[in-house]
Short mmCIF file of C-alpha atoms in Angstrom, two decimals:
data_model
loop_
_atom_site.label_atom_id
_atom_site.label_comp_id
_atom_site.label_asym_id
_atom_site.label_seq_id
_atom_site.Cartn_x
_atom_site.Cartn_y
_atom_site.Cartn_z
CA MET A 5 50.16 121.43 94.91
CA LYS A 6 53.34 123.61 94.23
CA LEU A 7 55.76 122.15 91.86
CA LEU A 8 59.18 123.55 90.89
CA ILE A 9 60.33 122.77 87.45
CA CYS A 10 63.92 123.25 86.56
CA ASN A 11 65.94 123.25 83.36
CA VAL A 12 69.58 122.59 83.85
CA GLY A 13 72.27 123.42 81.34
CA SER A 14 76.01 122.93 81.61
CA THR A 15 76.44 126.60 82.83
CA SER A 16 72.73 127.48 83.58
CA LEU A 17 69.78 126.94 85.60
CA LYS A 18 66.28 128.00 84.95
CA TYR A 19 63.15 127.56 87.11
CA GLN A 20 59.47 128.08 87.30
CA LEU A 21 57.19 127.44 90.34
CA PHE A 22 53.63 126.51 89.43
CA ASP A 23 50.57 126.17 91.70
CA MET A 24 48.84 123.32 90.00
CA ASP A 25 45.70 123.69 92.23
CA ASN A 26 45.09 127.25 91.07
CA GLY A 27 44.82 127.24 87.31
CA GLU A 28 48.48 126.05 86.92
CA GLN A 29 49.48 129.63 87.91
CA VAL A 30 53.28 130.61 87.74
CA LEU A 31 54.16 131.96 91.16
CA ALA A 32 57.94 132.50 90.51
CA SER A 33 60.50 132.17 87.82
CA GLY A 34 64.20 132.91 87.30
CA GLY A 35 67.59 131.21 86.87
CA ALA A 36 71.31 131.50 86.88
CA GLU A 37 73.70 132.06 84.09
CA ARG A 38 77.39 131.54 83.71
CA VAL A 39 77.48 128.78 86.46
CA GLY A 40 81.17 127.66 87.10
CA THR A 41 82.64 131.11 86.55
CA GLU A 42 83.37 134.16 88.58
CA LYS A 43 80.80 136.20 86.59
CA SER A 44 77.71 134.25 87.44
CA GLU A 45 74.41 136.08 87.58
CA PHE A 46 71.14 135.30 89.25
CA TYR A 47 67.79 136.73 88.20
CA TRP A 48 64.30 136.29 89.54
CA LYS A 49 60.56 137.29 89.23
CA ASN A 50 58.28 136.83 92.16
CA LEU A 51 54.73 136.89 90.77
CA VAL A 52 53.27 136.72 94.25
CA ASN A 53 54.43 140.16 95.54
CA GLY A 54 55.63 141.59 92.22
CA THR A 55 59.38 141.80 92.98
CA GLU A 56 62.02 140.85 90.42
CA GLY A 57 65.68 141.52 89.98
CA ARG A 58 69.17 140.59 88.70
CA GLU A 59 72.40 140.35 90.52
CA ALA A 60 76.05 139.42 89.94
CA ASN A 61 77.11 136.45 91.83
CA HIS A 62 79.56 133.63 92.05
CA PHE A 63 78.39 130.13 91.51
CA PRO A 64 81.32 127.57 91.42
CA THR A 65 78.84 124.75 90.85
CA HIS A 66 75.05 124.39 90.43
CA LYS A 67 74.69 123.57 94.08
CA GLU A 68 75.39 127.25 94.92
CA ALA A 69 72.93 128.32 92.20
CA ILE A 70 70.27 125.94 93.57
CA SER A 71 70.74 127.37 97.04
CA ARG A 72 70.30 130.90 95.85
CA MET A 73 67.14 129.85 93.94
CA LEU A 74 65.72 128.23 97.00
CA GLU A 75 66.55 131.36 99.01
CA ALA A 76 64.66 133.43 96.47
CA LEU A 77 61.66 131.19 96.70
CA LEU A 78 61.54 131.48 100.49
CA ASP A 79 61.47 135.28 100.09
CA GLY A 80 57.78 135.91 99.83
CA VAL A 81 56.70 132.87 97.59
CA LEU A 82 56.99 129.70 99.86
CA THR A 83 56.60 129.69 103.56
CA LYS A 84 58.69 126.57 103.90
CA LEU A 85 60.58 124.32 101.49
CA GLU A 86 58.35 121.46 102.65
CA ASP A 87 55.57 123.14 100.77
CA LEU A 88 57.17 121.80 97.57
CA GLY A 89 55.34 118.84 96.09
CA CYS A 90 58.42 117.87 93.96
CA VAL A 91 61.17 119.21 91.88
CA GLY A 92 60.60 118.28 88.33
CA PHE A 93 63.17 118.06 85.40
CA LYS A 94 63.07 117.91 81.61
CA VAL A 95 65.74 115.14 81.41
CA VAL A 96 67.17 113.97 78.25
CA HIS A 97 68.18 110.36 77.91
CA ALA A 98 68.73 107.13 79.67
CA LYS A 99 69.53 103.44 78.71
CA GLY A 100 66.31 101.38 79.09
CA VAL A 101 64.33 104.20 80.67
CA SER A 102 61.76 106.74 79.42
CA GLY A 103 58.67 108.25 80.36
CA VAL A 104 58.08 110.10 83.78
CA GLN A 105 60.22 108.62 86.53
CA TYR A 106 61.25 109.18 90.15
CA LEU A 107 64.91 110.13 89.96
CA THR A 108 66.36 107.26 91.83
CA GLU A 109 70.07 106.36 92.07
CA ASP A 110 69.06 103.47 89.35
CA VAL A 111 67.55 106.09 87.07
CA LEU A 112 70.63 108.21 87.38
CA GLU A 113 72.85 105.23 86.68
CA ALA A 114 70.75 104.57 83.62
CA MET A 115 71.35 108.18 82.44
CA ALA A 116 74.97 107.85 83.04
CA ALA A 117 75.08 104.93 80.84
CA PHE A 118 74.00 107.26 77.87
CA ASN A 119 76.50 109.98 78.63
CA THR A 120 78.37 109.12 75.44
CA VAL A 121 75.24 109.97 73.33
CA ALA A 122 74.19 112.96 75.31
CA PRO A 123 77.46 114.46 76.64
CA ALA A 124 76.33 118.03 76.83
CA HIS A 125 73.19 117.19 78.63
CA ASN A 126 73.32 114.13 80.86
CA PRO A 127 76.47 114.89 83.01
CA PRO A 128 75.34 118.34 84.22
CA TYR A 129 71.87 117.06 84.86
CA ILE A 130 73.00 114.11 86.84
CA ALA A 131 75.36 116.26 88.96
CA ALA A 132 72.58 118.84 89.55
CA ILE A 133 69.96 116.18 90.59
CA ARG A 134 72.39 114.97 93.13
CA GLN A 135 72.94 118.44 94.45
CA PHE A 136 69.13 118.88 94.51
CA ARG A 137 68.95 115.63 96.66
CA GLU A 138 71.52 117.04 99.17
CA LEU A 139 69.58 120.40 99.56
CA LEU A 140 66.02 118.86 99.50
CA PRO A 141 66.36 115.29 100.89
CA HIS A 142 62.75 114.89 101.67
CA THR A 143 61.37 116.29 98.30
CA PRO A 144 60.52 113.96 95.33
CA LEU A 145 62.71 114.52 92.36
CA ILE A 146 60.92 113.53 89.11
CA GLY A 147 62.18 113.54 85.64
CA SER A 148 60.15 113.70 82.44
CA PHE A 149 62.47 112.18 79.68
CA GLU A 150 62.51 113.98 76.30
CA THR A 151 62.43 110.70 74.59
CA ALA A 152 58.93 109.75 76.07
CA PHE A 153 56.92 111.47 73.27
CA HIS A 154 58.65 109.34 70.64
CA GLN A 155 57.90 105.90 72.14
CA THR A 156 55.19 105.65 69.54
CA LEU A 157 57.65 105.57 66.66
CA PRO A 158 56.92 102.36 64.64
CA PRO A 159 59.98 99.98 63.87
CA LYS A 160 60.22 101.28 60.34
CA ALA A 161 60.99 104.77 61.69
CA HIS A 162 63.24 103.97 64.76
CA LEU A 163 65.40 101.06 63.57
CA TYR A 164 68.95 101.45 62.20
CA SER A 165 70.27 99.07 59.67
CA ILE A 166 72.86 97.49 61.72
CA PRO A 167 73.06 94.00 62.94
CA ALA A 168 69.63 93.38 64.83
CA GLU A 169 70.98 91.45 67.70
CA LEU A 170 73.59 94.23 68.34
CA ALA A 171 70.78 96.95 68.26
CA ARG A 172 68.72 95.03 70.64
CA LYS A 173 71.57 94.34 73.11
CA GLU A 174 72.78 97.73 73.26
CA GLY A 175 69.59 99.84 72.82
CA ILE A 176 70.73 101.30 69.63
CA ARG A 177 67.73 102.91 67.84
CA ARG A 178 66.29 106.28 66.87
CA TYR A 179 64.85 107.78 70.22
CA GLY A 180 64.15 111.52 69.28
CA PHE A 181 64.26 114.42 71.69
CA HIS A 182 62.53 117.68 72.71
CA GLY A 183 59.46 115.74 73.60
CA ALA A 184 57.90 118.17 75.91
CA SER A 185 58.04 121.07 73.36
CA LEU A 186 56.75 118.79 70.55
CA GLU A 187 53.97 117.58 72.80
CA TYR A 188 52.91 121.15 73.62
CA LEU A 189 53.22 122.36 69.88
CA SER A 190 51.21 119.32 68.65
CA THR A 191 48.52 119.71 71.26
CA TRP A 192 48.08 123.33 70.74
CA ALA A 193 47.88 122.96 67.00
CA ALA A 194 45.26 120.09 67.29
CA LYS A 195 43.19 122.26 69.63
CA GLU A 196 43.45 125.14 67.20
CA LEU A 197 42.29 122.98 64.34
CA GLY A 198 39.49 121.55 66.43
CA ARG A 199 40.41 118.02 65.51
CA THR A 200 42.35 114.96 67.02
CA ASP A 201 42.87 113.21 63.70
CA CYS A 202 45.23 115.76 62.37
CA LYS A 203 48.61 115.38 60.50
CA LEU A 204 51.11 117.72 61.80
CA ILE A 205 54.80 118.56 61.21
CA CYS A 206 56.21 120.30 64.39
CA CYS A 207 59.46 122.33 64.05
CA HIS A 208 61.14 122.95 67.45
CA LEU A 209 64.02 125.10 66.18
CA GLY A 210 66.63 126.58 68.41
CA GLY A 211 70.26 125.96 69.48
CA SER A 212 69.20 122.45 69.26
CA SER A 213 66.47 121.47 66.81
CA SER A 214 63.82 118.73 66.21
CA ILE A 215 61.37 118.24 63.51
CA CYS A 216 58.59 115.70 64.09
CA ALA A 217 55.80 114.12 62.30
CA VAL A 218 52.77 113.75 64.48
CA GLU A 219 49.68 111.83 63.41
CA ASN A 220 46.55 111.59 65.54
CA GLY A 221 48.59 113.07 68.47
CA LYS A 222 51.35 110.62 68.37
CA SER A 223 54.98 111.05 67.11
CA VAL A 224 55.50 108.82 64.04
CA ASP A 225 58.98 110.05 62.83
CA THR A 226 61.62 112.61 64.07
CA ASN A 227 64.86 113.82 62.81
CA LEU A 228 66.97 113.34 65.93
CA GLY A 229 68.39 109.80 66.60
CA MET A 230 70.10 107.83 69.30
CA GLY A 231 71.92 111.14 70.15
CA LEU A 232 71.58 114.77 69.28
CA GLN A 233 74.40 114.96 66.57
CA CYS A 234 72.07 114.51 63.62
CA GLY A 235 69.10 115.85 61.89
CA VAL A 236 69.27 119.60 60.96
CA MET A 237 72.46 121.47 62.11
CA HIS A 238 72.47 122.75 65.59
CA ASN A 239 74.22 125.83 67.03
CA ASN A 240 77.73 124.12 67.32
CA ARG A 241 76.78 120.43 66.83
CA ILE A 242 76.86 118.58 63.48
CA GLY A 243 73.62 117.56 61.75
CA ASP A 244 73.18 114.69 59.34
CA MET A 245 76.57 113.49 58.02
CA ASP A 246 78.08 110.50 56.23
CA PRO A 247 79.71 108.63 59.15
CA TYR A 248 82.66 107.65 56.77
CA VAL A 249 83.68 111.30 57.00
CA ILE A 250 84.78 110.40 60.54
CA PHE A 251 86.90 107.36 59.30
CA HIS A 252 88.53 109.49 56.56
CA LEU A 253 89.46 112.30 58.99
CA VAL A 254 91.10 109.57 61.35
CA GLU A 255 92.56 107.34 58.77
CA ALA A 256 93.61 109.54 56.05
CA CYS A 257 93.88 113.00 57.44
CA GLY A 258 95.69 112.20 60.65
CA MET A 259 93.18 113.56 63.03
CA GLU A 260 92.78 111.88 66.40
CA LEU A 261 89.51 110.50 67.16
CA SER A 262 89.14 112.64 70.18
CA GLU A 263 89.71 115.70 67.94
CA VAL A 264 87.02 114.78 65.49
CA LYS A 265 84.55 114.09 68.41
CA THR A 266 85.22 117.58 69.79
CA MET A 267 84.78 119.06 66.31
CA LEU A 268 81.39 117.40 65.84
CA GLN A 269 80.21 118.24 69.32
CA LYS A 270 81.47 121.82 69.75
CA GLN A 271 82.83 123.24 66.56
CA SER A 272 80.22 122.31 63.89
CA GLY A 273 76.78 123.39 62.99
CA PHE A 274 76.29 127.24 62.72
CA LEU A 275 79.61 127.80 64.28
CA GLY A 276 81.59 125.58 61.97
CA MET A 277 79.78 126.06 58.69
CA SER A 278 79.87 129.86 59.17
CA GLY A 279 83.66 129.76 59.31
CA GLY A 280 83.71 130.55 62.99
CA VAL A 281 81.50 133.53 62.92
CA SER A 282 79.03 132.40 65.55
CA GLY A 283 76.89 129.59 66.88
CA ASP A 284 74.02 132.09 67.15
CA LEU A 285 71.93 132.03 64.00
CA ARG A 286 71.17 135.66 64.60
CA ASP A 287 74.73 136.64 64.04
CA VAL A 288 74.86 134.24 61.18
CA GLU A 289 72.00 135.99 59.38
CA GLU A 290 73.51 139.37 60.09
CA ALA A 291 76.79 138.33 58.41
CA ALA A 292 75.04 136.62 55.60
CA ALA A 293 73.15 139.78 54.76
CA ALA A 294 76.41 141.67 54.82
CA GLY A 295 77.80 139.33 52.15
CA ASN A 296 79.65 136.59 54.13
CA VAL A 297 79.49 133.54 51.81
CA ASP A 298 80.07 130.90 54.48
CA CYS A 299 77.32 132.46 56.59
CA ARG A 300 74.99 132.55 53.59
CA ASN A 301 75.78 128.89 52.82
CA ALA A 302 75.02 127.96 56.58
CA LEU A 303 71.61 129.75 56.43
CA ASP A 304 70.69 128.32 53.23
CA SER A 305 71.70 124.78 54.17
CA TYR A 306 69.65 125.03 57.43
CA CYS A 307 66.50 126.15 55.71
CA TYR A 308 66.91 123.57 52.77
CA THR A 309 67.36 120.73 55.17
CA ILE A 310 64.22 121.78 57.17
CA LYS A 311 62.34 121.85 53.94
CA LYS A 312 63.53 118.41 52.99
CA TYR A 313 62.15 116.97 56.34
CA ILE A 314 58.84 118.77 55.72
CA GLY A 315 58.50 117.17 52.42
CA ALA A 316 59.67 113.75 53.58
CA TYR A 317 57.25 113.78 56.62
CA THR A 318 54.37 114.96 54.44
CA ALA A 319 55.06 112.07 52.03
CA ALA A 320 55.39 109.63 55.03
CA MET A 321 51.85 110.64 56.54
CA GLY A 322 50.20 110.97 53.19
CA GLY A 323 49.50 114.62 53.77
CA VAL A 324 49.74 117.37 56.25
CA ASP A 325 47.26 119.59 57.96
CA ALA A 326 49.46 122.13 59.65
CA ILE A 327 53.18 123.13 60.03
CA VAL A 328 53.94 124.36 63.58
CA PHE A 329 57.02 126.44 64.52
CA GLY A 330 58.28 126.71 68.10
CA GLY A 331 61.56 127.25 69.91
CA GLY A 332 63.76 130.26 69.80
CA ILE A 333 64.40 130.22 66.06
CA GLY A 334 61.00 128.80 65.09
CA ARG A 335 59.21 131.52 66.96
CA ASN A 336 61.42 134.49 66.04
CA GLY A 337 63.16 133.41 62.86
CA LYS A 338 61.08 134.83 59.95
CA THR A 339 64.01 134.40 57.50
CA VAL A 340 64.17 130.76 58.48
CA ARG A 341 60.37 130.08 58.20
CA ALA A 342 60.27 131.66 54.72
CA GLY A 343 63.28 129.87 53.53
CA ALA A 344 62.04 126.56 54.75
CA LEU A 345 58.70 127.03 53.27
CA GLU A 346 59.78 128.38 49.98
CA ASN A 347 58.19 126.81 46.94
CA LEU A 348 56.19 124.21 48.90
CA GLN A 349 52.95 125.38 47.30
CA CYS A 350 52.97 122.02 45.62
CA LEU A 351 52.19 120.51 49.02
CA GLY A 352 49.33 122.90 49.81
CA ILE A 353 51.51 125.18 51.95
CA HIS A 354 51.12 128.71 51.32
CA LEU A 355 52.93 131.27 53.61
CA ASP A 356 51.64 134.73 53.89
CA SER A 357 54.86 136.87 53.70
CA ALA A 358 53.25 139.85 55.38
CA LYS A 359 52.07 137.82 58.40
CA ASN A 360 55.32 135.99 58.68
CA GLU A 361 57.20 139.32 58.93
CA THR A 362 55.30 140.34 62.10
CA ALA A 363 54.33 137.09 63.48
CA VAL A 364 53.67 136.62 67.21
CA GLY A 365 53.18 133.44 69.14
CA GLY A 366 49.79 131.80 68.53
CA GLN A 367 49.37 133.24 65.21
CA ASP A 368 48.40 131.52 61.80
CA ILE A 369 50.72 132.85 59.18
CA SER A 370 49.31 130.90 56.13
CA VAL A 371 47.54 132.52 53.35
CA ASP A 372 43.77 132.74 53.86
CA GLY A 373 42.12 129.60 52.50
CA SER A 374 45.41 127.64 52.47
CA PRO A 375 44.91 123.84 52.59
CA VAL A 376 47.81 123.60 55.11
CA ARG A 377 47.79 126.00 58.19
CA ILE A 378 51.13 127.42 59.38
CA TYR A 379 51.30 128.32 63.07
CA VAL A 380 53.89 130.14 65.12
CA VAL A 381 53.57 129.05 68.73
CA ASP A 382 55.21 130.04 72.11
CA THR A 383 56.15 126.56 73.36
CA ASN A 384 55.80 125.75 77.05
CA GLU A 385 57.95 122.78 77.98
CA GLU A 386 57.76 123.49 81.79
CA ILE A 387 53.98 123.14 82.06
CA ILE A 388 54.18 119.77 80.29
CA VAL A 389 56.65 118.59 82.75
CA ALA A 390 54.62 119.93 85.66
CA ARG A 391 51.51 118.11 84.43
CA LYS A 392 53.33 114.82 84.03
CA ALA A 393 55.05 115.25 87.57
CA LYS A 394 51.59 115.96 89.10
CA ALA A 395 50.09 112.89 87.46
CA LEU A 396 52.96 110.60 88.77
CA LEU A 397 52.67 112.11 92.31
CA GLU A 398 48.93 111.44 92.24
CA SER A 399 49.24 107.99 91.00
CA LYS A 400 50.45 106.67 94.28
#
């Protein structure tokens, strides 16, 4: 069974083709960048015949990028497109829908109903899925929702203190995101510990970040909510903030609500707090080291917020067996890991500074004998989606 797993961004497309009957082997990978511009690029790696490359292109929409991807797959990887068992997607959010679903029009409409809380994610995914349907009308399209991993949150963790009837009617609750990555990180750590009854704090840190308390393999709390504009700060999106700041900016400062919305969605996070230096934490770290006070504050605030979540989740679970770092920043951000774990020896968390400096994926970077293990992991969201899509196809 050959499954094509795609990750769609507002201006990007990434893919991996898996042979699920041959050790979950990756047959091909690649993607498109700068979709919607005249400076689009396409890159590919064909692991069947060992070819790879990168080319300049022009993809006005995702449809052209998808067509180029399918062309690359037919060049020595697939004999025909009908060989695809399905196309799987790591979809984000839908009203009243979670888990693994065939992406029917009803499911796409449920996703559109939550465009307001996932504005950077749902619209491009919906558009791209419809374009896939045009190009591959006979191939099943399957979505694994990022919220699925968090369906185990207890009411005390997922309820908001708004009128109960309104919350039930409109589906207003904490949903959580990055489920595929968090599931991979927690499964990896449990296997490494050789236990299933473990208490883990998984930190998926990147342009968008999730921190999750996982007990006995189940999500019991997480920092993201109904939408992705909360928790720790993101690349250009706000993290936790008093909602009355919005009312103050509109009612007392004269800003339009649309201006505030744009600011929170696109001009905040690392980008905003750094004074406009960058939404990329690597640039913020570099500027902080050079003496930029705004960038130093952004970096310190990010680490401090992660630390607070680690402390809170340790208390909520009554202890912790391992802290797990994944995602681009979690995997590569030695400064962030050190800052987030500073002075947590009181919780049994002892970071080995030397190991942290040279950490690679799959490494334990805690001090030998530390009660709490600290892992750095190369997360693999695509294989989680592929496994769930395969299970759905086989459940017919």
